[in-house]
Tab-separated table of C-alpha atoms and ligand atoms in Angstrom:
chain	number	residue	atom	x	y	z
A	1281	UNK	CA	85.678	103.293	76.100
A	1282	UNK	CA	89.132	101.288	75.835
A	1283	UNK	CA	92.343	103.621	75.817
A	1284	UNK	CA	93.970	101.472	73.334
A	1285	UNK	CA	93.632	102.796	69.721
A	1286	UNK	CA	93.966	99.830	66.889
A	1287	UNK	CA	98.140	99.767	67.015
A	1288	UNK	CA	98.359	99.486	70.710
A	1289	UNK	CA	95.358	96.889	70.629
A	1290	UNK	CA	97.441	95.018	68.388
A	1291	UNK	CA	101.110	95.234	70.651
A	1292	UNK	CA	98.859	94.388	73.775
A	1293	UNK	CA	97.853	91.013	72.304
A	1294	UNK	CA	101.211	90.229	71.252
A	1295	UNK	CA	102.465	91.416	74.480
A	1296	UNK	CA	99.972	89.568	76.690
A	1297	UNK	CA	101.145	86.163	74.870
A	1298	UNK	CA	104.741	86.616	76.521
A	1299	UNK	CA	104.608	88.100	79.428
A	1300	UNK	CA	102.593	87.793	82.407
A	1301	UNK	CA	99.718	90.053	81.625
A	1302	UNK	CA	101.717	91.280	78.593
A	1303	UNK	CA	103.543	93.655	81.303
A	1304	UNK	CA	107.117	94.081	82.882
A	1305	UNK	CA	106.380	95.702	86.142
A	1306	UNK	CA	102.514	94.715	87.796
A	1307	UNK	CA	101.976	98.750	88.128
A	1308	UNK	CA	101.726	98.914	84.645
A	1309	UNK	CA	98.563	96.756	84.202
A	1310	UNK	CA	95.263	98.829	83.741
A	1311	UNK	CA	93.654	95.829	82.564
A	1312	UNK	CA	93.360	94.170	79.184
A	1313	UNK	CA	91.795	97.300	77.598
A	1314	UNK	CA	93.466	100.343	79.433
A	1315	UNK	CA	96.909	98.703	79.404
A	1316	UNK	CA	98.918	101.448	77.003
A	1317	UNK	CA	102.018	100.753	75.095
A	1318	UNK	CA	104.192	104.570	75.038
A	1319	UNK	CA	106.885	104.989	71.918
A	1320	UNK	CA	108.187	107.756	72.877
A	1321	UNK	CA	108.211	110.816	75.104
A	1322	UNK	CA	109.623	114.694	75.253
A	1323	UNK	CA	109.318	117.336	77.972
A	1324	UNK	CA	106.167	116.898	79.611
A	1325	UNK	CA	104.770	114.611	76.915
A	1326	UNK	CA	104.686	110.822	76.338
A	1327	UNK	CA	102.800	109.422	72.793
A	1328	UNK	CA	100.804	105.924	73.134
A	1329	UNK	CA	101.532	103.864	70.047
A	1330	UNK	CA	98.575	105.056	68.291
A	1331	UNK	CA	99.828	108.609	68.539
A	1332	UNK	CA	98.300	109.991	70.718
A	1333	UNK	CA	100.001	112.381	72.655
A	1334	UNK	CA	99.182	112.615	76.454
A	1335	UNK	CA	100.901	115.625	79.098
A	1336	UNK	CA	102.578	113.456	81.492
A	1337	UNK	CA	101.770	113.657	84.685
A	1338	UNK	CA	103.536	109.972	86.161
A	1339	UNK	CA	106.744	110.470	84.639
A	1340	UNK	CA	107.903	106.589	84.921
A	1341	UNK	CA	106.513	107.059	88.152
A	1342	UNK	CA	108.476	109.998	89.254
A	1343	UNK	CA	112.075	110.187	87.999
A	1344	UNK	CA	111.764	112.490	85.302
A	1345	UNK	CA	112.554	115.810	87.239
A	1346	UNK	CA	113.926	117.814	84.115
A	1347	UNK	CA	111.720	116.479	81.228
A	1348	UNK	CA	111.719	113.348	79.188
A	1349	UNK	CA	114.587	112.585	77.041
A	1350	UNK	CA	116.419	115.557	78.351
A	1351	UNK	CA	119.225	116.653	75.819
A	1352	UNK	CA	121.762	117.412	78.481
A	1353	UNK	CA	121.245	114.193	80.424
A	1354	UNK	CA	121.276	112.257	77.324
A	1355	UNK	CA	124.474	113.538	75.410
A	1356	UNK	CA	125.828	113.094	79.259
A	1357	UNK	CA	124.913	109.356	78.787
A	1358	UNK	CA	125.675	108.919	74.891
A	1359	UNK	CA	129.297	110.480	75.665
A	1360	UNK	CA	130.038	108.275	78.930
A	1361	UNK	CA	128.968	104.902	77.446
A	1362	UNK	CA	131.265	105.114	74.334
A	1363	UNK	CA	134.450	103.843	76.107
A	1364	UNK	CA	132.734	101.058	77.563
A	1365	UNK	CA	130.104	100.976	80.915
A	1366	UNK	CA	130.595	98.227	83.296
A	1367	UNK	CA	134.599	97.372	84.364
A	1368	UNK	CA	134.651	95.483	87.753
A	1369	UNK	CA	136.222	98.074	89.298
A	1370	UNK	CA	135.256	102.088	90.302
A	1371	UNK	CA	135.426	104.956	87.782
A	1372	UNK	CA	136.075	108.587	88.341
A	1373	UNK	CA	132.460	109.370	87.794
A	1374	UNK	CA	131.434	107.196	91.064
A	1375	UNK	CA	134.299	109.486	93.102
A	1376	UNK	CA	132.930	112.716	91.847
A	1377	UNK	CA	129.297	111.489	92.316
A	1378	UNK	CA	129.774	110.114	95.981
A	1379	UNK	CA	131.429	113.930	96.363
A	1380	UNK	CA	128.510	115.525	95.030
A	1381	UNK	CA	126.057	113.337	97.134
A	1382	UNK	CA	127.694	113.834	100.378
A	1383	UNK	CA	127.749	117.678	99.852
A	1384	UNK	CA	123.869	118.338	98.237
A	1385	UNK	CA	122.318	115.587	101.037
A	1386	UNK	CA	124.478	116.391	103.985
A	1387	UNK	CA	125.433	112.982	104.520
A	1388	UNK	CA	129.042	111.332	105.781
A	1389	UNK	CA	129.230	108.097	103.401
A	1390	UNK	CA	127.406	106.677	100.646
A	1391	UNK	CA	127.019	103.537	98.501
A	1392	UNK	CA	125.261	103.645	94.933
A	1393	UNK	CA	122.859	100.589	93.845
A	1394	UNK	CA	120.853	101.073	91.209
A	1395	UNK	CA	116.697	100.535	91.890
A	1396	UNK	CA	114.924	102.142	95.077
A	1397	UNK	CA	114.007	98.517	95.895
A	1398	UNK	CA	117.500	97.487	96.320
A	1399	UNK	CA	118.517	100.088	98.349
A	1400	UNK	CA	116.106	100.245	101.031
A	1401	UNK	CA	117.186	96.369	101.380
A	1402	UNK	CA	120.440	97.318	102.283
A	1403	UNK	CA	119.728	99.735	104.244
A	1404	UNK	CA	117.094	97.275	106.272
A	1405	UNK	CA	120.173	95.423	106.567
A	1406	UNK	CA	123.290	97.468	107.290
A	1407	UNK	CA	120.490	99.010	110.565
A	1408	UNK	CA	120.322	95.091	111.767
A	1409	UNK	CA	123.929	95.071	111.424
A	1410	UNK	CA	124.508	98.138	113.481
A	1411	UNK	CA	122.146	97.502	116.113
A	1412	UNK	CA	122.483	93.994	116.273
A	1413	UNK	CA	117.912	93.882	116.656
A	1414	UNK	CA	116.153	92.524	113.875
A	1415	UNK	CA	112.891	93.840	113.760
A	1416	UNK	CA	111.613	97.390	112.587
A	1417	UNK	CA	108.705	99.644	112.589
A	1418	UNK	CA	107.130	100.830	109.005
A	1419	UNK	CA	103.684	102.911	108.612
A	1420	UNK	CA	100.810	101.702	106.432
A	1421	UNK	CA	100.223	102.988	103.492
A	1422	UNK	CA	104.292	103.389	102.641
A	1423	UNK	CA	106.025	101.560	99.941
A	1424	UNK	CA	109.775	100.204	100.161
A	1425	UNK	CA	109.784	98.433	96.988
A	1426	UNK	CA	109.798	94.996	96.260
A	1427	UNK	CA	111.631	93.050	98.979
A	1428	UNK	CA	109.845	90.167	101.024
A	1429	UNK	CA	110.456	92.294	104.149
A	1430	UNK	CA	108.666	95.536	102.989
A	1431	UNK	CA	105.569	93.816	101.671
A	1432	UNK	CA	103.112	94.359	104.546
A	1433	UNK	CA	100.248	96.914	105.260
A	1434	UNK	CA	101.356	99.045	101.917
A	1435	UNK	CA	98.973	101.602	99.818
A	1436	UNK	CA	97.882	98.127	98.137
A	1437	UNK	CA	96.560	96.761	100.968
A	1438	UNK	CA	92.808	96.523	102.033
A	1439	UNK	CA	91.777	98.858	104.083
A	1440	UNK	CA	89.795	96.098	106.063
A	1441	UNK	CA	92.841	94.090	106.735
A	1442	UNK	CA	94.539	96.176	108.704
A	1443	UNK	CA	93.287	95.453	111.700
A	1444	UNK	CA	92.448	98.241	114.654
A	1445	UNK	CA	94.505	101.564	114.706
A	1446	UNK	CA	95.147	100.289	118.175
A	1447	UNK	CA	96.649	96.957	117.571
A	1448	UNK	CA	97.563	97.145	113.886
A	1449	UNK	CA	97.670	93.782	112.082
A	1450	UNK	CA	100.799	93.679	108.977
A	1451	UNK	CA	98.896	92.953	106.439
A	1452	UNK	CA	100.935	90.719	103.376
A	1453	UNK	CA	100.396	92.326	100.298
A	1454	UNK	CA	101.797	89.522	98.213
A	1455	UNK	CA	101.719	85.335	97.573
A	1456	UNK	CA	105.088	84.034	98.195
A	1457	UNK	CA	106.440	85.438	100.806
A	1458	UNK	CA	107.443	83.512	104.111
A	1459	UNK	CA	104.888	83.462	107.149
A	1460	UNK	CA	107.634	84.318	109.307
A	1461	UNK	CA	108.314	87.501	107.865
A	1462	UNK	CA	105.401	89.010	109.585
A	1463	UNK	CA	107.557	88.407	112.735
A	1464	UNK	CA	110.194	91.081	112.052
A	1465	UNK	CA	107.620	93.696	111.303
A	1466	UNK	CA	105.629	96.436	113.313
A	1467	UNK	CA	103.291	98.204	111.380
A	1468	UNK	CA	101.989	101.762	112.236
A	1469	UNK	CA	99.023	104.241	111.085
A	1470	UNK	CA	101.359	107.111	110.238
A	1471	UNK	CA	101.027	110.576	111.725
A	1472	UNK	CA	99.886	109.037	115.350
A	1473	UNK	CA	102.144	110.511	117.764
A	1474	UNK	CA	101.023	108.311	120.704
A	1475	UNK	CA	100.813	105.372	119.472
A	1476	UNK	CA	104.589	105.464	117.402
A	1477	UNK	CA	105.893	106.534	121.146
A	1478	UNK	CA	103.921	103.630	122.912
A	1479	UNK	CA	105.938	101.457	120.624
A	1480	UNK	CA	109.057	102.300	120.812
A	1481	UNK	CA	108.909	102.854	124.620
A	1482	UNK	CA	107.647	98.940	124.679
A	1483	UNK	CA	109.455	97.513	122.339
A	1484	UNK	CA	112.859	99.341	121.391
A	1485	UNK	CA	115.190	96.222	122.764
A	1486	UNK	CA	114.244	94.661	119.488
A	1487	UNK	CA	113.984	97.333	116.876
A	1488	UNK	CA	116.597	97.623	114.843
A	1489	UNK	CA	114.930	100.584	112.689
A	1490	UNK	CA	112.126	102.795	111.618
A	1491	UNK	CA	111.747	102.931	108.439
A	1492	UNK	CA	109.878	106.167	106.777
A	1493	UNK	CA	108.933	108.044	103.282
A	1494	UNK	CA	109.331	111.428	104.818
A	1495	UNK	CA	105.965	112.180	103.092
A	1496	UNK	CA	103.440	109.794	101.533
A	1497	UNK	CA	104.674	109.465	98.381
A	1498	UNK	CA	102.718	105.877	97.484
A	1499	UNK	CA	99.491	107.536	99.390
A	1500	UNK	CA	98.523	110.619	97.623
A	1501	UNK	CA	101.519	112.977	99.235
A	1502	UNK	CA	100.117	112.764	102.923
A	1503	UNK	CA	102.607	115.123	105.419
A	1504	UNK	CA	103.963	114.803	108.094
A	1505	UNK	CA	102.389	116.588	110.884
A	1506	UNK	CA	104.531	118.948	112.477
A	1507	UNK	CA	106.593	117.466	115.077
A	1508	UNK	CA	106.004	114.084	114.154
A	1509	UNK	CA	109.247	113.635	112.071
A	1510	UNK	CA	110.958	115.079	114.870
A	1511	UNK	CA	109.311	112.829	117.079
A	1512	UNK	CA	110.657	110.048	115.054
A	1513	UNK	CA	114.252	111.464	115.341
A	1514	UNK	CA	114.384	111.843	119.285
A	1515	UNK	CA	113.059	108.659	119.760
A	1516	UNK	CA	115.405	106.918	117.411
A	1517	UNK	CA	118.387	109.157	119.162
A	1518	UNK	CA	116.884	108.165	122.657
A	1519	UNK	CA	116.885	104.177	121.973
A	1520	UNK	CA	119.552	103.285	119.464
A	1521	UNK	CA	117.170	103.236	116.814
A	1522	UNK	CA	118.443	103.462	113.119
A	1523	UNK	CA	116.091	106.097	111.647
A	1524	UNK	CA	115.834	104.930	108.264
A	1525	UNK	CA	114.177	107.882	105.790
A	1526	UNK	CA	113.266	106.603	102.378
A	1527	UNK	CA	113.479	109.452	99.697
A	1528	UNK	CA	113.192	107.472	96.612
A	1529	UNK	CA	110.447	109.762	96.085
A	1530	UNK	CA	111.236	112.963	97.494
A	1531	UNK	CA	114.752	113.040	96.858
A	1532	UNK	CA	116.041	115.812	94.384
A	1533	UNK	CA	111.968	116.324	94.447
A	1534	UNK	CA	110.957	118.908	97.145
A	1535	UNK	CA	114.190	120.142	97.369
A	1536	UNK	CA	117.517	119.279	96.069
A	1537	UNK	CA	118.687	117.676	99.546
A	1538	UNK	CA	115.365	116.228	100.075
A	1539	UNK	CA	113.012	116.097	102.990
A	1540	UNK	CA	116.567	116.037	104.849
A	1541	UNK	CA	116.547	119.860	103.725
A	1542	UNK	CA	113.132	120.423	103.257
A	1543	UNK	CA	112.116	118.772	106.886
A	1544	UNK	CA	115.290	119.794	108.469
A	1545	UNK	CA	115.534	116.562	110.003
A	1546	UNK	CA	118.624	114.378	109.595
A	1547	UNK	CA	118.126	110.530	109.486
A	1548	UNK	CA	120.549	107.991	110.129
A	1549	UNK	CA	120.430	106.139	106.529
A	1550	UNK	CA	119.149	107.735	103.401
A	1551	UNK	CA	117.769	106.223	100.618
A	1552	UNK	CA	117.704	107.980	97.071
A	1553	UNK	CA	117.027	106.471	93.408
A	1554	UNK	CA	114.126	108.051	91.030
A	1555	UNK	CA	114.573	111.963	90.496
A	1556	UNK	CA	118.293	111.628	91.106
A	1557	UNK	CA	118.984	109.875	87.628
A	1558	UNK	CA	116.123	111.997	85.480
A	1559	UNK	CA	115.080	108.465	84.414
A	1560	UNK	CA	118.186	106.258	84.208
A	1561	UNK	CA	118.946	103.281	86.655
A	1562	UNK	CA	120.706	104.686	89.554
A	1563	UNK	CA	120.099	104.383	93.671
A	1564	UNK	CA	122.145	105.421	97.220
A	1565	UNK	CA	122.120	104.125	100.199
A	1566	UNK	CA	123.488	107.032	102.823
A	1567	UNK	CA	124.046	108.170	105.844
A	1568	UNK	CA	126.165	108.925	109.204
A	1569	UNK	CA	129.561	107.759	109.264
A	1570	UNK	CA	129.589	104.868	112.267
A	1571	UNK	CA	126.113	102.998	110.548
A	1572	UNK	CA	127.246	103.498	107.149
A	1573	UNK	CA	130.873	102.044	108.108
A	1574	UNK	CA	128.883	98.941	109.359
A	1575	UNK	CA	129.155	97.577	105.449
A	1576	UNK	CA	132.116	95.395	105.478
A	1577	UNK	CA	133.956	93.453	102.991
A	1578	UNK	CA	133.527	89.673	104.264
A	1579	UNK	CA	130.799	90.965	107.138
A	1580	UNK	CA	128.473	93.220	106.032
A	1581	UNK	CA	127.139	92.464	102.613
A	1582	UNK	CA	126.693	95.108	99.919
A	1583	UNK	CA	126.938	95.216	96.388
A	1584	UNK	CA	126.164	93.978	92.959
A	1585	UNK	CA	127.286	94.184	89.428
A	1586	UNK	CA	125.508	96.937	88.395
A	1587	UNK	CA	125.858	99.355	91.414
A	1588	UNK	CA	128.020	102.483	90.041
A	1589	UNK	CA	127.656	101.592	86.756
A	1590	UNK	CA	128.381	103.867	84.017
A	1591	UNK	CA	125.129	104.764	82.795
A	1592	UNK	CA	123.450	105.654	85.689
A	1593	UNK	CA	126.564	107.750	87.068
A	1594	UNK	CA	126.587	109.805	84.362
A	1595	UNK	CA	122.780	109.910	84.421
A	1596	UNK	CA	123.141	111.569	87.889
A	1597	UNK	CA	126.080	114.334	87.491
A	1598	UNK	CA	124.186	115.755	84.323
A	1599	UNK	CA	121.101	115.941	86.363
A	1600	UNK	CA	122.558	117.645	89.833
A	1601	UNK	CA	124.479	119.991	87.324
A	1602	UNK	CA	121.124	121.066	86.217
A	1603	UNK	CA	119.531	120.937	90.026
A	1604	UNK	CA	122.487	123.069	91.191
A	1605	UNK	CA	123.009	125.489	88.297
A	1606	UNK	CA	119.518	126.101	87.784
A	1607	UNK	CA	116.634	127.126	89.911
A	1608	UNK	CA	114.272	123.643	88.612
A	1609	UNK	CA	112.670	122.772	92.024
A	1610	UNK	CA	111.543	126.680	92.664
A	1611	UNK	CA	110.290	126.570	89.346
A	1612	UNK	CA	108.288	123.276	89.183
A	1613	UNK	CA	107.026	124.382	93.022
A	1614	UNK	CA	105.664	128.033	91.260
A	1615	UNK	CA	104.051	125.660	88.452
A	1616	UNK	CA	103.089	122.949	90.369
A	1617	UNK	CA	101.402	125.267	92.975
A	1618	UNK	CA	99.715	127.021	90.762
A	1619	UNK	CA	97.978	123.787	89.100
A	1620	UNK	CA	97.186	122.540	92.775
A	1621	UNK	CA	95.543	125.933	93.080
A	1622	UNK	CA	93.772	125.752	90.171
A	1623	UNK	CA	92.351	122.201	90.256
A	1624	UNK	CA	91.468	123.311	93.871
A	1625	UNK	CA	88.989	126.087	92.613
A	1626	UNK	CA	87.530	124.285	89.926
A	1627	UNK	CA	86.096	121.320	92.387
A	1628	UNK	CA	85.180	124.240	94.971
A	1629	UNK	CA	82.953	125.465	92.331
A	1630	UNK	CA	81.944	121.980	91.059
A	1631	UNK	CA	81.055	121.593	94.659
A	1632	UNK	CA	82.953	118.524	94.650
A	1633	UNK	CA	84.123	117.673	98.500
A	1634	UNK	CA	87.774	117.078	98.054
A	1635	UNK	CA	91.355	117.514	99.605
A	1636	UNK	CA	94.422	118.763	97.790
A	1637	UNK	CA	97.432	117.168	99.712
A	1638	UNK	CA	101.603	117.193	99.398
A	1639	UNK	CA	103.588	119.495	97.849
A	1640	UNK	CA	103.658	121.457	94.442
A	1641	UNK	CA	105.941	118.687	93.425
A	1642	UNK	CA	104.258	115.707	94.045
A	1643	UNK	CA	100.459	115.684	95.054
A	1644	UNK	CA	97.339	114.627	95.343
A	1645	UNK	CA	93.883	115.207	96.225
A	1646	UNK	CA	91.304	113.514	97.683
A	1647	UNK	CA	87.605	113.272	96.858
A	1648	UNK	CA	84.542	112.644	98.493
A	1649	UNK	CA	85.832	114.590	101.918
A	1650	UNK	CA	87.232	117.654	102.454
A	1651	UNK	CA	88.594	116.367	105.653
A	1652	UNK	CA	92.479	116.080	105.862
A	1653	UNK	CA	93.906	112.899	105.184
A	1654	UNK	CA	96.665	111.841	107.955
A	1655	UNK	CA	96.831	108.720	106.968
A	1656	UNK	CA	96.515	105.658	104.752
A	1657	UNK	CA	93.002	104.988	106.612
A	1658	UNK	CA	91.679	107.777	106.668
A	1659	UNK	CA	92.742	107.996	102.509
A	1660	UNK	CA	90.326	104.894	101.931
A	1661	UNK	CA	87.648	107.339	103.449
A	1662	UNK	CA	87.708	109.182	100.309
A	1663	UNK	CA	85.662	107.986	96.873
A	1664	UNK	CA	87.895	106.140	94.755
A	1665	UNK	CA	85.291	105.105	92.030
A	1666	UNK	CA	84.625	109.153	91.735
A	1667	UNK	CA	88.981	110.189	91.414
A	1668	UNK	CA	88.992	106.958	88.783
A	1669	UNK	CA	86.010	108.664	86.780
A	1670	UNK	CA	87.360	112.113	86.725
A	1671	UNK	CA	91.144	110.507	85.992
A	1672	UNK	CA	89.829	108.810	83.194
A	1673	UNK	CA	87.928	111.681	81.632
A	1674	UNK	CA	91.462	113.589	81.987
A	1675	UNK	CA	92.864	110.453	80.222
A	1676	UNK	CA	90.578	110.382	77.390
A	1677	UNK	CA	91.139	114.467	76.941
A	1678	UNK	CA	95.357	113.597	76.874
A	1679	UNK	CA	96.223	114.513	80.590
A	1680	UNK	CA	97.978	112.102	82.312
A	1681	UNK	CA	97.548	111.225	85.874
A	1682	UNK	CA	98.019	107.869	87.409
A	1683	UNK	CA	94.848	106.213	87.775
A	1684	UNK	CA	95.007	105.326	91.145
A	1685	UNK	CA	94.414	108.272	93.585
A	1686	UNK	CA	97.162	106.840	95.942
A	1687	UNK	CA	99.609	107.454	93.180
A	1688	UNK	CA	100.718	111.532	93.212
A	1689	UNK	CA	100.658	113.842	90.222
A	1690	UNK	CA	104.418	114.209	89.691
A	1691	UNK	CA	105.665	118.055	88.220
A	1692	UNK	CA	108.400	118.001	86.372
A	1693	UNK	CA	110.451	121.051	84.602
A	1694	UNK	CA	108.971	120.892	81.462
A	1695	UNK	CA	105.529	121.678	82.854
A	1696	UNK	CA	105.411	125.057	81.894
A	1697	UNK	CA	102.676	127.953	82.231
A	1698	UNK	CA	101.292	126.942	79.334
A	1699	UNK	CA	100.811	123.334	79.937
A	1700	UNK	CA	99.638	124.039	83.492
A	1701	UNK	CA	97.128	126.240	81.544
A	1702	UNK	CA	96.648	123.843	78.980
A	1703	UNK	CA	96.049	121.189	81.691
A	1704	UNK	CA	93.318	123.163	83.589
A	1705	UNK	CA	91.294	123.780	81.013
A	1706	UNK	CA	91.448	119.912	80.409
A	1707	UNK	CA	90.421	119.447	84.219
A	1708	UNK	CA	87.919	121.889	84.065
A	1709	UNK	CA	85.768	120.213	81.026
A	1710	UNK	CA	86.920	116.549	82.465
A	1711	UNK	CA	85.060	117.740	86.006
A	1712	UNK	CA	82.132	118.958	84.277
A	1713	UNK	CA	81.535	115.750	82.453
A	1714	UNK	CA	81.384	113.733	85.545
A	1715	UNK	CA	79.131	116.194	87.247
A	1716	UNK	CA	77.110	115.967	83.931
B	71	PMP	N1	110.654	103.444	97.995
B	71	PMP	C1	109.686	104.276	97.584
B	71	PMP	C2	109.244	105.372	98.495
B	71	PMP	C3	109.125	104.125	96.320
B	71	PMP	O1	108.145	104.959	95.936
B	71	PMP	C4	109.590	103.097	95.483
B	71	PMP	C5	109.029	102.898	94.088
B	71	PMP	N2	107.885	103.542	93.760
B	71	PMP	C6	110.594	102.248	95.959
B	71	PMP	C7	111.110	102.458	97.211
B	71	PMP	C8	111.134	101.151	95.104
B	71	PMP	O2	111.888	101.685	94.063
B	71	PMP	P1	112.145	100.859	92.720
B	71	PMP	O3	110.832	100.755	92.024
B	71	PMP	O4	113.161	101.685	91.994
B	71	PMP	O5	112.682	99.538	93.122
């Protein structure tokens, strides 16, 4: 049964005649019938064109920390952009921000940009700068964004064309992007201790950086294993390597300073974007003084004509006055946790092998094994045709989950008891008709 109700049917096919599969970002495709067209959203809810109203469990994909359409965040917004939002030249707002940022993530310098894609991109690039190496290490199964560079071995890869865990092939996830790319990259499994220290033993002289999402946040919310973070760090320390940590994801997510805070581990660049702007456009690159003082007018490039713009400034200081002021991450980890928990038991009883991984802000769960997932291969062990059934009876019932298992459930603030409850209930009958 197609998600699209008549309406939506009807602003698909006008879509599809104007854009490549009638979509602006490929993620957004669920093919001709599944591919919804949202009006509107509020809290924890989002409403298809048809109506319908779903409880949101994607929020854009994970920005929305406090709640769509957030009243604070948006009267921040509404009152910045009256007196114009783009001027050539720094406002205030970027000063009190960068003050803000360097205090909450415990980091010496930053520079704003504006999409997570953009600022791991500069931050592959100020690393080259600084160590003068070009290549860099990245684990399967992570996701930098859109940049040529990034493209191999990601959660969209085949499992099969990875190659052995013990000689790891980079695997090009896209058309159009130069052979010789796959020159400057070394692909890992994450999570293996051995073989990330093999590497960098062999091959340090040319790596410029290791590039990281702290925790899986394109692959279901896989940890870390203890130590191997830390691992990461001495080794980087050891050879000159930039350790690169990419919290698009995690940032203002499992804590308010990140995995930097919730890991205790401090990289040498950080990059931010999603939770930080509750929605809006807005990115940082940071980091420790000497790599981040690499970027240099004439030398080191950085920029663009959106970075620091108005909109997305503002965006941010409403939502860290919220983050500080309020207790939001120990809330949405007490509700969060107690929908992992709850989803949990009701598969137990279902007898449904499965895995709940992450944390109560952004997880997952694997079916088909109850063995721990460590990494992206061992993910594509689980049964992807069963997580699409059961995500599609939660769809149908109005929960909303991404449909892809690799994709976590993201909690936001506006998930309260009674939409957890609400929510398990949902799970609960959607579990029993797949059994059924
Ligand atoms: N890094 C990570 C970890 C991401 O999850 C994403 C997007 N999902 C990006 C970078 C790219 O961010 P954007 O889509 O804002 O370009």
């Amino acid at each position: 049964m197609s998600l699209q109700g008549e309406k939506t049917k009807s602003m698909y096919a006008r879509a599809e005649k104007l854009m490549p599969y009638g979509i602006n970002s490929n993620f957004r495709y669920w093919g001709k019938e599944d591919t919804l067209v949202i009006t509107r959203g509020a809290g924890p809810y989002i409403w298809d064109a048809d109506e319908k109203k779903y409880i949101d469990y994607r929020l854009g994909f994970g920005p929305v920390i406090l709640g769509h359409g957030h009243p604070a965040v948006v009267r921040r917004v509404q009152e910045a952009i009256t007196e114009g939002t783009i001027f050539a030249w720094m406002t205030p707002a970027e000063i009190e921000l960068a003050e803000r940022l360097t205090r909450i993530c415990k980091v010496d310098k930053v520079r704003l940009a504006n999409t997570g894609t953009e600022a791991c991109m500069h931050a592959l690039r100020v690393a080259r700068a600084y160590t003068g190496r070009e290549k860099f290490i990245k684990f399967e199964g992570n996701y930098h964004g859109m940049n040529d560079y990034f493209l191999f071995s990601t959660a969209s890869s085949q499992a099969k064309s990875l190659g052995s865990r013990r000689s790891p092939i980079p695997s090009v996830v896209s058309s159009g992007i130069p052979r010789g790319l796959s020159e400057y990259v070394i692909v890992l499994p994450f999570n293996d201790f051995e073989r990330l220290e093999a590497t960098v033993r062999a091959r340090w002289g040319e790596l410029a950086a290791i590039i990281v999402e702290p925790l899986m946040g394109n692959c279901a919310g896989i940890l870390p294993r203890p130590g191997y973070l830390e691992l990461m760090r001495s080794l980087c320390t050891e050879y000159g390597i930039v350790m690169i940590m990419d919290e698009v994801k995690t940032g203002f997510r499992i804590a308010n300073g990140g995995a930097q805070e919730y890991f205790n581990i401090q990289a040498d660049l950080v990059t931010y974007a999603k939770a930080l702007g509750n929605g809006f456009p807005i990115a940082v690159i940071a980091g420790k003084e000497d790599v981040m003082m690499t970027i240099h007018p004439g030398q080191v490039a950085h920029g663009g004509t959106y970075t620091g713009n108005v909109v997305g400034t503002a965006a941010a200081l409403a939502t860290l006055d919220i983050l500080e002021e309020q207790p939001v991450l120990k809330d949405i980890f007490r509700h969060g946790k107690k929908l992992m928990d709850g989803m949990d038991e009701i598969l137990t009883e279902a007898g449904i092998p499965h895995h709940m991984t992450g944390l109560p802000s952004i997880f997952g769960f694997i079916l088909g094994t109850d063995r721990e997932p460590l990494d992206f291969r061992d993910y594509c062990e689980g049964d992807d045709s069963l997580y699409e059934r059961l995500v599609f009876a939660l769809i149908h019932r109005g929960v909303m989950p991404d449909g892809d298992g690799r994709e976590p459930w993201f909690m936001c603030h506006a998930h309260d008891d009674a939409v957890i409850d609400e929510t398990l209930n949902i799970f609960n009958d959607a579990v029993k008709s797949i059994k059924g």
